[in-house]
CSV table of C-alpha atoms and ligand atoms in Angstrom, one decimal:
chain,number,residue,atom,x,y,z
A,1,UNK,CA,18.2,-18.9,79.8
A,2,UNK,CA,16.8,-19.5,76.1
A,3,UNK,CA,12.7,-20.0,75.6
A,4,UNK,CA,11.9,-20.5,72.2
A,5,UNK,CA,13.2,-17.6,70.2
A,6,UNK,CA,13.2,-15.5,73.4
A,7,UNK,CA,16.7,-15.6,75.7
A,8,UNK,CA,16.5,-14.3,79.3
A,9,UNK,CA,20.0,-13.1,80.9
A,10,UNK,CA,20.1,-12.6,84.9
A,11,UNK,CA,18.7,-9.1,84.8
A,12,UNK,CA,15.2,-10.1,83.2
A,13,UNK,CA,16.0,-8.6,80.2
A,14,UNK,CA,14.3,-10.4,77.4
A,15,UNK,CA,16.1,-10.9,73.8
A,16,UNK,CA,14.5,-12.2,70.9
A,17,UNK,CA,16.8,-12.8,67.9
A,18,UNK,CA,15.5,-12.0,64.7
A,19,UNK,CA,16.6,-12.9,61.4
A,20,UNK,CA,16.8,-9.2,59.6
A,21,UNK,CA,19.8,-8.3,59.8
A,22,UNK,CA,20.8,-5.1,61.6
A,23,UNK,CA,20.7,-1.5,60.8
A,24,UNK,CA,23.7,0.2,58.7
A,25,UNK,CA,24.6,2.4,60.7
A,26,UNK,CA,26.8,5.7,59.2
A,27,UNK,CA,30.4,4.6,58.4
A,28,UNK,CA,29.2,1.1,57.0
A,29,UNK,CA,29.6,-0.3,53.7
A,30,UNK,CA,25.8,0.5,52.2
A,31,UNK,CA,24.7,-3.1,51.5
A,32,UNK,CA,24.8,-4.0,47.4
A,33,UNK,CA,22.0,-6.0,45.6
A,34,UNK,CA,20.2,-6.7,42.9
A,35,UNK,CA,17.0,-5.4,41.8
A,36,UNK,CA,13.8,-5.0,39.8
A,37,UNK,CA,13.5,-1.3,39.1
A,38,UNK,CA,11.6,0.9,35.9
A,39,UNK,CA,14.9,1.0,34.6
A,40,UNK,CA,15.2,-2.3,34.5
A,41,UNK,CA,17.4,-5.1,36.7
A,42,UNK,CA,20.6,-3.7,38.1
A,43,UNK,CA,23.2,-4.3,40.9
A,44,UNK,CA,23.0,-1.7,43.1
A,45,UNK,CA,27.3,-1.1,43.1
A,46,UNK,CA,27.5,-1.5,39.3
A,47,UNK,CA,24.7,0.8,38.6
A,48,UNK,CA,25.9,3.9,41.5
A,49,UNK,CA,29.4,3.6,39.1
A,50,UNK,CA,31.4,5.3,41.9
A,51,UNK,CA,29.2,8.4,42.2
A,52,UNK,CA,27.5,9.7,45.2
A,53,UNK,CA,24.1,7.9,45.7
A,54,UNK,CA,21.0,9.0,47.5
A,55,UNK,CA,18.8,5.9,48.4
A,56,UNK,CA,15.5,7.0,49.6
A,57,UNK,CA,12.2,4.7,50.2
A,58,UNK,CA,8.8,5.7,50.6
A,59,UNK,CA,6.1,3.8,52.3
A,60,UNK,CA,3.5,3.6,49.1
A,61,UNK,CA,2.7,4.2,45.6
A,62,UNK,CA,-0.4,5.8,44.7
A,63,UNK,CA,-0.1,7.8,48.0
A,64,UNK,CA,-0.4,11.6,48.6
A,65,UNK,CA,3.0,12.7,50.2
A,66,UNK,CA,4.8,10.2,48.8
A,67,UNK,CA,3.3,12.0,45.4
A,68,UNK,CA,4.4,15.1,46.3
A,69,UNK,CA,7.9,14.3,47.6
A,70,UNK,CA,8.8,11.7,44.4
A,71,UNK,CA,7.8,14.6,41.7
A,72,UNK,CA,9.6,17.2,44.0
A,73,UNK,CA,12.9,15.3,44.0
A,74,UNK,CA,12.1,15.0,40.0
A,75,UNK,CA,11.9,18.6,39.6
A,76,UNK,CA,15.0,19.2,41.2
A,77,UNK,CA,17.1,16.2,39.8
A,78,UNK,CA,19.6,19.0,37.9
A,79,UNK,CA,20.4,20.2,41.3
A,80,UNK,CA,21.2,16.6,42.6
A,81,UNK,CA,23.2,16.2,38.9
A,82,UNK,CA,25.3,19.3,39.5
A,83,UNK,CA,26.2,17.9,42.9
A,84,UNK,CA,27.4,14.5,41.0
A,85,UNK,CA,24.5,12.9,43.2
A,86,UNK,CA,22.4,10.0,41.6
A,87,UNK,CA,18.8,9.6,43.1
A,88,UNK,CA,17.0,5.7,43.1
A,89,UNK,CA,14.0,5.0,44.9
A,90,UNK,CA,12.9,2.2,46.8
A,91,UNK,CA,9.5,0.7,48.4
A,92,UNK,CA,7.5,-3.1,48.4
A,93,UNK,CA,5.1,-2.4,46.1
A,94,UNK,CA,5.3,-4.4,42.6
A,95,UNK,CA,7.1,-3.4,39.3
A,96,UNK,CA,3.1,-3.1,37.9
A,97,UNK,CA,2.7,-1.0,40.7
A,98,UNK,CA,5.5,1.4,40.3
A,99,UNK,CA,4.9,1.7,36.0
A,100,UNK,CA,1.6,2.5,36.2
A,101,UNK,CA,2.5,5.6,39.3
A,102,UNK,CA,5.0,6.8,37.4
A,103,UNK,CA,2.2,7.1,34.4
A,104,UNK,CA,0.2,8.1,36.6
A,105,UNK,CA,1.9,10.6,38.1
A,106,UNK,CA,3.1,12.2,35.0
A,107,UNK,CA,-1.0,12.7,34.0
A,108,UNK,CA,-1.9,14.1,37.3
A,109,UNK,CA,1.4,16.5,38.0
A,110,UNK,CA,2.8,16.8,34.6
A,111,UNK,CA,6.5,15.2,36.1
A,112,UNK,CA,8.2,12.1,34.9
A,113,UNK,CA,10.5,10.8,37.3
A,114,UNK,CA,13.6,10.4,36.3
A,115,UNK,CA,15.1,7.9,38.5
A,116,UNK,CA,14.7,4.4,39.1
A,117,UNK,CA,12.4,3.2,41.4
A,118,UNK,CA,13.2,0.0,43.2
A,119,UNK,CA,10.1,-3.0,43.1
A,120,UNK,CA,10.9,-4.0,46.6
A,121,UNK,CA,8.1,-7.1,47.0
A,122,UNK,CA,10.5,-9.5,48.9
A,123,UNK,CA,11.5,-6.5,51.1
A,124,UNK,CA,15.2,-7.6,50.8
A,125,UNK,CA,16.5,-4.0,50.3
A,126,UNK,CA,14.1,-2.6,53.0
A,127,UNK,CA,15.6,-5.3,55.0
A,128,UNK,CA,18.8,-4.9,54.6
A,129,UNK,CA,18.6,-1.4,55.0
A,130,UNK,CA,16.4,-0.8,58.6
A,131,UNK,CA,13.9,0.9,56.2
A,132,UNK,CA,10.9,-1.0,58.0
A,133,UNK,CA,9.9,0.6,61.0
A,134,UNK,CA,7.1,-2.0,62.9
A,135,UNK,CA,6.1,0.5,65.8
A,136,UNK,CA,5.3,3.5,62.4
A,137,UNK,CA,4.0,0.5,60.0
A,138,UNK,CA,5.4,-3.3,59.7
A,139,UNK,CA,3.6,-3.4,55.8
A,140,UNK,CA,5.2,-0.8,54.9
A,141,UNK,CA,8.8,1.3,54.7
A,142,UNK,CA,9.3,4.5,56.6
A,143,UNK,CA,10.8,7.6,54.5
A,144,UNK,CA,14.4,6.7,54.6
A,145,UNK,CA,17.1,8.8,53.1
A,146,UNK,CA,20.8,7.0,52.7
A,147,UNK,CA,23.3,9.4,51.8
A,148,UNK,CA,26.3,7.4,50.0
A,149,UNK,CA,29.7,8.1,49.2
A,150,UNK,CA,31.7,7.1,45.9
A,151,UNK,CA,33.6,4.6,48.2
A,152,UNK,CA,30.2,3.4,49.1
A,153,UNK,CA,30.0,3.9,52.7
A,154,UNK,CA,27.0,5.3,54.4
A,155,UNK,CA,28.1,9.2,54.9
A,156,UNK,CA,24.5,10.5,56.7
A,157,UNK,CA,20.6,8.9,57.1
A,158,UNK,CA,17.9,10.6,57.2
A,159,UNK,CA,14.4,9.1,58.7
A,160,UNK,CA,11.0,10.6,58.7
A,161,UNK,CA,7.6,9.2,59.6
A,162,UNK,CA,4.9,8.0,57.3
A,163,UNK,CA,2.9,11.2,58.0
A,164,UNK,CA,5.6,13.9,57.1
A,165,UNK,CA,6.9,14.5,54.0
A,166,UNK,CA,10.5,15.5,53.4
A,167,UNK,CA,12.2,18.9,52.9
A,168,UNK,CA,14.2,18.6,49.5
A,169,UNK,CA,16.2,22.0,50.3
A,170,UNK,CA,17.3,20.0,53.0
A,171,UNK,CA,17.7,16.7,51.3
A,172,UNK,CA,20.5,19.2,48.8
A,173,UNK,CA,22.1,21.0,52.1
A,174,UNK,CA,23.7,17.7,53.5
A,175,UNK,CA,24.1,16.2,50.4
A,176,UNK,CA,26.6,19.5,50.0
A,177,UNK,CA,27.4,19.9,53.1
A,178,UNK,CA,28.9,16.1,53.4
A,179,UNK,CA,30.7,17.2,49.8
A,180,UNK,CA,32.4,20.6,51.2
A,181,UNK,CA,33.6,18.7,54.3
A,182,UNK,CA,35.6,15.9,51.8
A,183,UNK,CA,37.0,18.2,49.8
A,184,UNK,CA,38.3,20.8,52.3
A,185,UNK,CA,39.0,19.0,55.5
A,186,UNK,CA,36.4,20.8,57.2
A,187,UNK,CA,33.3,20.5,59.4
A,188,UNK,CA,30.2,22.5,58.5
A,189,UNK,CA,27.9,24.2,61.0
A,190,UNK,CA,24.5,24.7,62.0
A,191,UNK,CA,22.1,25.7,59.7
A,192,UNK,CA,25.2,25.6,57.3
A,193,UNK,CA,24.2,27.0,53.9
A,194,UNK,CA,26.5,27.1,50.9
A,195,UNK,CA,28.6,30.1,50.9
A,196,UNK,CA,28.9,30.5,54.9
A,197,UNK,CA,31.6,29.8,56.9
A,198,UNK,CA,32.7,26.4,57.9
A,199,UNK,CA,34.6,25.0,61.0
A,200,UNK,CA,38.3,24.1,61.0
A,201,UNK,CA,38.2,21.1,62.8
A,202,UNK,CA,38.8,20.9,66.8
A,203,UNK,CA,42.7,20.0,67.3
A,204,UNK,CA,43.0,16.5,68.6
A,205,UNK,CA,46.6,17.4,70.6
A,206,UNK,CA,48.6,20.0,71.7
A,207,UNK,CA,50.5,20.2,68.5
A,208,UNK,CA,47.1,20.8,67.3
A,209,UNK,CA,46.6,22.9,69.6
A,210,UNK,CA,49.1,25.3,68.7
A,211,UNK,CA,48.9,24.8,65.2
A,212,UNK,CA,45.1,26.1,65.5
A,213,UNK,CA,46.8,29.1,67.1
A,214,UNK,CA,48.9,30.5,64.7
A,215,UNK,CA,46.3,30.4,62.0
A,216,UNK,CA,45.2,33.3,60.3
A,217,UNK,CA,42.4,35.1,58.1
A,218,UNK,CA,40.0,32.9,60.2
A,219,UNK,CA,37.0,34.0,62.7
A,220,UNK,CA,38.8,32.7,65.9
A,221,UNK,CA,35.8,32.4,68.8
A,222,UNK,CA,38.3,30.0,70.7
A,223,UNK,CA,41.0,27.6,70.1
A,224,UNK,CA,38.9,24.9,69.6
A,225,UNK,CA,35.8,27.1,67.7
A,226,UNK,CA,37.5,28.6,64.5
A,227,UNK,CA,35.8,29.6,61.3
A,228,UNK,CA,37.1,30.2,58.0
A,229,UNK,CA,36.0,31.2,54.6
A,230,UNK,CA,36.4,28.7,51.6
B,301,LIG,C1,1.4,9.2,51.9
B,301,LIG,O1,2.3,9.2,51.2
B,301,LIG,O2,0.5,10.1,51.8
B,301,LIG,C2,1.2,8.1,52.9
B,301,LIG,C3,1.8,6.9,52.7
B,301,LIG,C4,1.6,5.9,53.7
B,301,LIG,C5,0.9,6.1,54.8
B,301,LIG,C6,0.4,7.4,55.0
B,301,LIG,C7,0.5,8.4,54.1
């Protein structure tokens, strides 16, 4: 049955279509578009130029934790740069709005950001990208991190709430971590830290199976949980 915007099927269960699109999800092409940003206008694909892209909003300028995470992530862009990672920033405040923070912020904390920041005022890249959260805040975006490979597919996502900031340490783990796993064919454990040990992956078939069997110089716990040095 349809009402309005609202359609009922037999169980009761009550849909309303809406007209943001859904979610990426990981595994999905990151959407492109084009933007205003303190760098200046850029298309989202031509500007991440093949490299691994972190796309991260934050719910406000002139805010406290969003202060503290922006010039945090500044701080440490060398150790995104080493990893080949770009940073850009996103959230709907206005291009005015973002020049005069990043002044601002560079009075107050001494840091210049380095990376764009995205002047998100028709929310079409918050949109596009889930970053709007109604039940945390529907005026603002949530703290959103979008971990993207060269190939531009969404490899990881990150979301935290409008009240806790985010752990950079952590923010450069996964980044790695998603890095190590491409280039080796591997899976990485928990609390994974460059240098560990990472996981062969579990065999998929007999052949597999018995493949996983006859390796060796590996930390063997079962067939299916194997370790191995890089
Ligand atoms: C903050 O960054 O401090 C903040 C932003 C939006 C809502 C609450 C806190």
């Amino acid at each position: 049955m349809c009402t309005g915007n609202a359609l009922n099927d037999s169980s009761g269960l009550v849909y309303v279509p809406s007209a943001i699109p859904p979610m990426p999800r990981i595994g999905d092409t990151a959407p492109d578009f084009k933007a205003v940003t303190t760098h200046g206008e850029l298309q989202f694909r031509e500007w991440q130029g093949g490299k691994w892209t972190l796309l991260f909003s934050h719910p406000a300028d002139f805010t406290p934790v969003c202060s503290t995470e922006l010039t945090e992530l500044a701080k440490r862009t060398a150790e995104f740069e080493a990893l080949g990672v770009k940073l850009i920033g996103v959230s709907i405040d206005s291009i005015h709005s973002h020049l005069a923070w990043v002044e601002n912020l560079e009075q107050i904390l001494d840091v210049r950001l380095p990376f764009p920041l995205i002047a998100d005022t028709d929310k079409r890249v918050s949109e596009a990208y889930g970053m709007i959260h109604p039940g945390e805040s529907s005026t603002v975006t949530v703290r959103t991190l979008f971990f993207i490979d060269p190939k531009a597919t969404i490899r990881a996502i990150i979301y935290y709430p409008l009240n806790v900031g985010r752990n950079v340490d952590e923010i450069l783990r996964v980044a790695l971590a998603l890095q190590t796993a491409d280039q080796n064919g591997v899976a990485c454990p928990v609390n994974w830290q460059k240098g560990d040990k990472v996981i062969v992956p579990p065999p998929k078939s007999e052949k597999e199976v018995a493949a996983r069997k006859a390796l060796t110089g590996v930390e063997r716990l079962d067939f299916y949980l194997i370790k191995k040095s890089l």
